[in-house]
mmCIF file of C-alpha atoms in Angstrom:
data_model
loop_
_atom_site.group_PDB
_atom_site.id
_atom_site.type_symbol
_atom_site.label_atom_id
_atom_site.label_comp_id
_atom_site.label_asym_id
_atom_site.label_seq_id
_atom_site.Cartn_x
_atom_site.Cartn_y
_atom_site.Cartn_z
ATOM 1 C CA MET A 1 0.122 18.279 4.485
ATOM 2 C CA ASN A 2 2.451 15.291 4.265
ATOM 3 C CA LYS A 3 1.859 11.958 5.977
ATOM 4 C CA PHE A 4 5.430 10.757 5.403
ATOM 5 C CA ASN A 5 8.628 12.728 4.965
ATOM 6 C CA ILE A 6 11.527 10.570 3.793
ATOM 7 C CA ASN A 7 14.956 12.198 3.978
ATOM 8 C CA ASN A 8 18.304 10.877 2.693
ATOM 9 C CA LEU A 9 17.242 7.255 3.025
ATOM 10 C CA ASP A 10 19.753 4.543 2.157
ATOM 11 C CA LEU A 11 19.048 0.835 2.493
ATOM 12 C CA PHE A 12 21.480 -2.033 2.125
ATOM 13 C CA TYR A 13 20.788 -5.762 1.868
ATOM 14 C CA GLY A 14 24.209 -6.924 2.978
ATOM 15 C CA GLU A 15 26.541 -5.400 0.388
ATOM 16 C CA THR A 16 23.721 -4.556 -2.035
ATOM 17 C CA HIS A 17 22.799 -0.867 -2.059
ATOM 18 C CA ALA A 18 19.063 -1.194 -2.741
ATOM 19 C CA LEU A 19 17.901 2.378 -2.024
ATOM 20 C CA LYS A 20 20.183 5.329 -2.671
ATOM 21 C CA ASN A 21 19.691 8.653 -0.910
ATOM 22 C CA ILE A 22 15.895 8.749 -1.262
ATOM 23 C CA SER A 23 14.080 11.943 -0.268
ATOM 24 C CA LEU A 24 10.339 11.899 -0.870
ATOM 25 C CA ASN A 25 7.214 13.438 0.665
ATOM 26 C CA ILE A 26 3.953 11.479 0.654
ATOM 27 C CA PRO A 27 0.852 13.693 1.019
ATOM 28 C CA ASN A 28 -2.018 12.902 3.336
ATOM 29 C CA ARG A 29 -5.207 11.380 1.879
ATOM 30 C CA GLN A 30 -3.903 11.115 -1.645
ATOM 31 C CA VAL A 31 -2.754 8.179 -3.780
ATOM 32 C CA THR A 32 0.984 8.077 -4.424
ATOM 33 C CA ALA A 33 2.156 5.581 -7.053
ATOM 34 C CA LEU A 34 5.691 4.160 -7.131
ATOM 35 C CA ILE A 35 6.664 3.067 -10.649
ATOM 36 C CA GLY A 36 9.766 1.781 -12.396
ATOM 37 C CA PRO A 37 11.259 -1.430 -13.795
ATOM 38 C CA SER A 38 11.570 -4.622 -11.759
ATOM 39 C CA GLY A 39 14.266 -4.483 -9.096
ATOM 40 C CA CYS A 40 14.417 -0.681 -8.979
ATOM 41 C CA GLY A 41 13.520 -0.380 -5.277
ATOM 42 C CA LYS A 42 9.774 0.356 -5.357
ATOM 43 C CA SER A 43 8.659 -2.457 -3.058
ATOM 44 C CA THR A 44 11.712 -2.019 -0.855
ATOM 45 C CA LEU A 45 10.757 1.612 -0.263
ATOM 46 C CA LEU A 46 7.121 0.657 0.362
ATOM 47 C CA ARG A 47 8.240 -1.771 3.076
ATOM 48 C CA THR A 48 10.324 0.856 4.833
ATOM 49 C CA LEU A 49 7.097 2.743 5.608
ATOM 50 C CA ASN A 50 5.888 0.076 8.050
ATOM 51 C CA ARG A 51 9.308 -1.390 8.845
ATOM 52 C CA MET A 52 8.659 -4.686 7.097
ATOM 53 C CA ASN A 53 12.293 -4.658 6.023
ATOM 54 C CA ASP A 54 13.186 -5.210 9.672
ATOM 55 C CA LEU A 55 12.260 -8.840 9.043
ATOM 56 C CA VAL A 56 14.974 -9.269 6.395
ATOM 57 C CA GLU A 57 18.394 -10.460 7.516
ATOM 58 C CA ASN A 58 21.419 -8.148 7.148
ATOM 59 C CA VAL A 59 19.400 -5.022 6.374
ATOM 60 C CA LYS A 60 21.010 -1.685 7.178
ATOM 61 C CA ILE A 61 19.001 1.551 6.956
ATOM 62 C CA THR A 62 20.256 5.111 7.329
ATOM 63 C CA GLY A 63 18.400 8.399 6.961
ATOM 64 C CA ASP A 64 15.002 9.431 8.308
ATOM 65 C CA VAL A 65 11.423 8.316 7.732
ATOM 66 C CA HIS A 66 9.036 10.648 9.539
ATOM 67 C CA PHE A 67 5.399 9.642 9.968
ATOM 68 C CA ASP A 68 3.271 12.519 11.245
ATOM 69 C CA GLY A 69 6.510 14.176 12.319
ATOM 70 C CA ASN A 70 7.936 11.209 14.263
ATOM 71 C CA ASP A 71 10.925 9.201 13.042
ATOM 72 C CA ILE A 72 9.635 5.625 12.816
ATOM 73 C CA TYR A 73 13.146 4.174 13.032
ATOM 74 C CA GLN A 74 13.701 5.854 16.383
ATOM 75 C CA ASP A 75 10.392 4.508 17.729
ATOM 76 C CA SER A 76 10.572 0.913 18.953
ATOM 77 C CA ASP A 77 6.797 0.286 18.946
ATOM 78 C CA VAL A 78 6.630 -1.445 15.568
ATOM 79 C CA THR A 79 3.297 -3.130 16.373
ATOM 80 C CA ALA A 80 1.628 0.243 16.925
ATOM 81 C CA LEU A 81 3.149 1.522 13.664
ATOM 82 C CA ARG A 82 1.779 -1.415 11.669
ATOM 83 C CA MET A 83 -1.683 -0.856 13.112
ATOM 84 C CA ARG A 84 -1.561 2.694 11.768
ATOM 85 C CA VAL A 85 0.041 1.663 8.460
ATOM 86 C CA GLY A 86 -1.802 -1.312 6.974
ATOM 87 C CA MET A 87 -0.626 -3.364 4.021
ATOM 88 C CA VAL A 88 -2.173 -5.254 1.117
ATOM 89 C CA PHE A 89 0.134 -7.618 -0.752
ATOM 90 C CA GLN A 90 0.512 -8.550 -4.401
ATOM 91 C CA LYS A 91 -1.168 -11.925 -3.947
ATOM 92 C CA ALA A 92 -4.389 -12.024 -1.959
ATOM 93 C CA ASN A 93 -3.653 -13.769 1.329
ATOM 94 C CA PRO A 94 -6.892 -14.443 3.188
ATOM 95 C CA PHE A 95 -6.605 -16.480 6.366
ATOM 96 C CA PRO A 96 -7.866 -20.114 6.212
ATOM 97 C CA MET A 97 -11.110 -19.260 7.960
ATOM 98 C CA SER A 98 -14.502 -17.733 7.212
ATOM 99 C CA ILE A 99 -15.088 -14.389 5.532
ATOM 100 C CA TYR A 100 -16.337 -12.972 8.826
ATOM 101 C CA GLU A 101 -13.391 -14.284 10.846
ATOM 102 C CA ASN A 102 -10.893 -12.848 8.359
ATOM 103 C CA VAL A 103 -12.118 -9.345 9.103
ATOM 104 C CA ALA A 104 -12.764 -9.951 12.807
ATOM 105 C CA PHE A 105 -9.414 -11.638 13.506
ATOM 106 C CA GLY A 106 -7.412 -8.525 14.412
ATOM 107 C CA LEU A 107 -10.322 -7.028 16.328
ATOM 108 C CA LYS A 108 -10.657 -10.147 18.477
ATOM 109 C CA ALA A 109 -6.904 -10.199 19.061
ATOM 110 C CA GLN A 110 -7.195 -6.755 20.636
ATOM 111 C CA GLY A 111 -9.621 -8.249 23.131
ATOM 112 C CA ASN A 112 -11.393 -5.022 24.011
ATOM 113 C CA LYS A 113 -14.504 -5.105 21.808
ATOM 114 C CA SER A 114 -17.887 -6.729 22.286
ATOM 115 C CA LYS A 115 -19.497 -9.090 19.782
ATOM 116 C CA ASP A 116 -21.894 -6.325 18.710
ATOM 117 C CA GLU A 117 -19.005 -3.914 18.152
ATOM 118 C CA ILE A 118 -17.089 -6.488 16.125
ATOM 119 C CA ASP A 119 -20.168 -7.295 14.033
ATOM 120 C CA ALA A 120 -20.635 -3.601 13.247
ATOM 121 C CA ILE A 121 -16.971 -3.097 12.299
ATOM 122 C CA VAL A 122 -16.960 -6.219 10.102
ATOM 123 C CA GLU A 123 -19.966 -4.912 8.185
ATOM 124 C CA GLU A 124 -18.532 -1.403 7.941
ATOM 125 C CA SER A 125 -15.182 -2.735 6.712
ATOM 126 C CA LEU A 126 -16.755 -5.008 4.105
ATOM 127 C CA ARG A 127 -18.877 -2.088 2.924
ATOM 128 C CA GLY A 128 -15.754 0.061 2.813
ATOM 129 C CA ALA A 129 -14.111 -2.560 0.602
ATOM 130 C CA ALA A 130 -17.199 -2.675 -1.677
ATOM 131 C CA LEU A 131 -17.718 -6.334 -0.775
ATOM 132 C CA TRP A 132 -20.634 -6.398 1.678
ATOM 133 C CA ASP A 133 -23.432 -6.831 -0.857
ATOM 134 C CA GLU A 134 -21.596 -9.779 -2.431
ATOM 135 C CA VAL A 135 -20.911 -11.697 0.792
ATOM 136 C CA LYS A 136 -23.463 -10.590 3.405
ATOM 137 C CA ASP A 137 -25.440 -13.838 3.046
ATOM 138 C CA ARG A 138 -22.389 -16.113 3.379
ATOM 139 C CA LEU A 139 -20.208 -14.530 6.041
ATOM 140 C CA ASN A 140 -19.543 -17.940 7.586
ATOM 141 C CA SER A 141 -18.328 -19.422 4.301
ATOM 142 C CA ASP A 142 -14.675 -20.210 3.658
ATOM 143 C CA ALA A 143 -12.790 -17.136 2.376
ATOM 144 C CA PHE A 144 -11.022 -19.319 -0.179
ATOM 145 C CA GLY A 145 -14.370 -19.771 -1.923
ATOM 146 C CA LEU A 146 -14.223 -16.161 -3.092
ATOM 147 C CA SER A 147 -12.860 -15.134 -6.480
ATOM 148 C CA GLY A 148 -9.371 -13.667 -6.688
ATOM 149 C CA GLY A 149 -10.691 -10.111 -6.873
ATOM 150 C CA GLN A 150 -13.046 -10.701 -3.976
ATOM 151 C CA GLN A 151 -10.222 -12.195 -1.912
ATOM 152 C CA GLN A 152 -8.141 -9.078 -2.531
ATOM 153 C CA ARG A 153 -11.022 -6.842 -1.467
ATOM 154 C CA LEU A 154 -11.441 -9.030 1.623
ATOM 155 C CA CYS A 155 -7.778 -8.365 2.446
ATOM 156 C CA ILE A 156 -8.463 -4.646 2.057
ATOM 157 C CA ALA A 157 -11.466 -4.981 4.393
ATOM 158 C CA ARG A 158 -9.244 -6.790 6.895
ATOM 159 C CA ALA A 159 -6.723 -3.961 6.700
ATOM 160 C CA ILE A 160 -9.241 -1.138 7.141
ATOM 161 C CA SER A 161 -10.997 -2.914 10.032
ATOM 162 C CA MET A 162 -8.009 -1.938 12.177
ATOM 163 C CA GLU A 163 -8.660 1.734 11.369
ATOM 164 C CA PRO A 164 -5.249 2.539 9.892
ATOM 165 C CA GLU A 165 -4.311 5.957 8.597
ATOM 166 C CA VAL A 166 -2.273 4.617 5.665
ATOM 167 C CA ILE A 167 -2.758 1.644 3.341
ATOM 168 C CA LEU A 168 0.289 0.323 1.499
ATOM 169 C CA MET A 169 -0.491 -1.706 -1.637
ATOM 170 C CA ASP A 170 2.193 -3.793 -3.322
ATOM 171 C CA GLU A 171 0.942 -4.468 -6.865
ATOM 172 C CA PRO A 172 -2.531 -5.372 -5.576
ATOM 173 C CA THR A 173 -4.044 -6.001 -9.014
ATOM 174 C CA SER A 174 -1.178 -7.738 -10.828
ATOM 175 C CA ALA A 175 -2.824 -11.181 -10.474
ATOM 176 C CA LEU A 176 -6.353 -9.990 -11.290
ATOM 177 C CA ASP A 177 -8.377 -9.848 -14.489
ATOM 178 C CA PRO A 178 -9.389 -6.460 -15.959
ATOM 179 C CA ILE A 179 -12.853 -6.461 -14.349
ATOM 180 C CA ALA A 180 -11.491 -7.195 -10.872
ATOM 181 C CA THR A 181 -8.715 -4.645 -11.436
ATOM 182 C CA HIS A 182 -11.321 -2.010 -12.309
ATOM 183 C CA LYS A 183 -13.206 -2.724 -9.077
ATOM 184 C CA ILE A 184 -10.041 -2.365 -6.989
ATOM 185 C CA GLU A 185 -9.196 0.913 -8.734
ATOM 186 C CA GLU A 186 -12.708 2.241 -8.089
ATOM 187 C CA LEU A 187 -12.300 1.205 -4.479
ATOM 188 C CA MET A 188 -8.986 3.069 -4.156
ATOM 189 C CA ASP A 189 -10.648 6.188 -5.506
ATOM 190 C CA GLU A 190 -13.188 5.951 -2.693
ATOM 191 C CA LEU A 191 -10.659 4.991 0.001
ATOM 192 C CA ARG A 192 -8.482 8.053 -0.616
ATOM 193 C CA LYS A 193 -11.202 10.128 1.066
ATOM 194 C CA LYS A 194 -10.280 8.508 4.401
ATOM 195 C CA PHE A 195 -6.816 7.011 3.952
ATOM 196 C CA THR A 196 -3.393 7.840 2.586
ATOM 197 C CA ILE A 197 -2.598 5.234 -0.082
ATOM 198 C CA VAL A 198 0.837 4.302 -1.428
ATOM 199 C CA ILE A 199 0.776 1.796 -4.285
ATOM 200 C CA VAL A 200 3.530 -0.011 -6.149
ATOM 201 C CA THR A 201 2.444 -0.738 -9.711
ATOM 202 C CA HIS A 202 4.061 -1.949 -12.923
ATOM 203 C CA SER A 203 1.152 -0.541 -14.919
ATOM 204 C CA MET A 204 1.755 3.003 -16.069
ATOM 205 C CA ASN A 205 -1.872 3.215 -17.159
ATOM 206 C CA GLN A 206 -2.967 2.298 -13.654
ATOM 207 C CA ALA A 207 -0.771 5.018 -12.173
ATOM 208 C CA LYS A 208 -2.286 7.512 -14.626
ATOM 209 C CA ARG A 209 -5.800 6.478 -13.678
ATOM 210 C CA ILE A 210 -5.582 6.422 -9.892
ATOM 211 C CA ALA A 211 -2.568 8.360 -8.584
ATOM 212 C CA ASP A 212 -2.408 11.985 -7.492
ATOM 213 C CA LYS A 213 1.388 11.823 -7.288
ATOM 214 C CA THR A 214 3.815 9.471 -9.028
ATOM 215 C CA ALA A 215 7.446 8.684 -8.189
ATOM 216 C CA PHE A 216 9.711 7.021 -10.767
ATOM 217 C CA PHE A 217 12.561 4.795 -9.558
ATOM 218 C CA TRP A 218 15.565 3.521 -11.467
ATOM 219 C CA MET A 219 18.248 1.189 -10.037
ATOM 220 C CA GLY A 220 17.562 2.191 -6.439
ATOM 221 C CA GLU A 221 17.367 5.917 -7.140
ATOM 222 C CA LEU A 222 14.359 8.217 -7.055
ATOM 223 C CA VAL A 223 14.668 9.824 -10.469
ATOM 224 C CA GLU A 224 11.564 11.993 -10.547
ATOM 225 C CA HIS A 225 8.512 12.763 -8.403
ATOM 226 C CA ASN A 226 5.643 15.001 -9.451
ATOM 227 C CA ASP A 227 1.919 15.348 -9.976
ATOM 228 C CA THR A 228 0.972 12.311 -12.032
ATOM 229 C CA ALA A 229 -0.197 14.174 -15.122
ATOM 230 C CA GLU A 230 2.923 16.352 -15.099
ATOM 231 C CA LEU A 231 5.299 13.406 -14.718
ATOM 232 C CA PHE A 232 3.740 11.501 -17.613
ATOM 233 C CA ASN A 233 3.180 14.452 -19.926
ATOM 234 C CA ASN A 234 6.315 16.485 -19.183
ATOM 235 C CA PRO A 235 8.994 14.223 -17.699
ATOM 236 C CA VAL A 236 12.237 16.012 -16.918
ATOM 237 C CA ASP A 237 14.783 13.183 -16.773
ATOM 238 C CA GLN A 238 15.667 11.170 -19.896
ATOM 239 C CA ARG A 239 15.222 7.898 -17.993
ATOM 240 C CA THR A 240 11.675 8.902 -17.078
ATOM 241 C CA GLN A 241 11.008 9.938 -20.648
ATOM 242 C CA GLY A 242 12.193 6.567 -21.934
ATOM 243 C CA TYR A 243 10.206 4.593 -19.391
ATOM 244 C CA VAL A 244 6.858 6.378 -19.740
ATOM 245 C CA SER A 245 7.148 6.341 -23.542
ATOM 246 C CA GLY A 246 7.660 2.551 -23.443
ATOM 247 C CA GLU A 247 11.111 2.854 -24.994
ATOM 248 C CA PHE A 248 12.484 0.710 -22.168
ATOM 249 C CA GLY A 249 11.248 -0.682 -18.901
#
């Protein structure tokens, strides 16, 4: 079963044709990795899935992006979409407030939960992000006091507190050391049991380790999409072969 069905998608930034006739299915409760050289359209595609590109001036989008069968570009309720499709960015971006308040912020904004309910969700979300045991005794401490890897896991906890169905991750480990990267990858392996995950990564080894499916992009085109092991071991297109072999990238 697919969570997203993308059909004949084209995206323009002004005169720049950034995505070219993309058709791609993203399966439910699996990890899909988007790989390719810088500027190939990976992050642009990721941001079409929660309409973040709407915030960019002079963007034109044609084609269809169906989420659970509904075309998200025909649905005007972008806020509801972004609650269902959470996002974690390349650089950890905790709010300038306590660890607790970072996770509780969106819940309080909804205004329909009691303090006990919020407390329970904060704990559940921090546990879900494999962070609870590290911060449970300092929930009122400044989030900026956490390490980079912990800050990124806090951002993941903040995202899952809103009970999304999908988590988009735009190079979430690129600024982290190997130990923190390993923890995030272990976390993604656990999160796929509950969430659909789409990750942009420059690391082919990371895609091999964590992704069920991998899509390779080149100059705005989707060149190849397959089971991860198949794409890396038996690439069909010469551009994919060159990229995964390290010949160019």
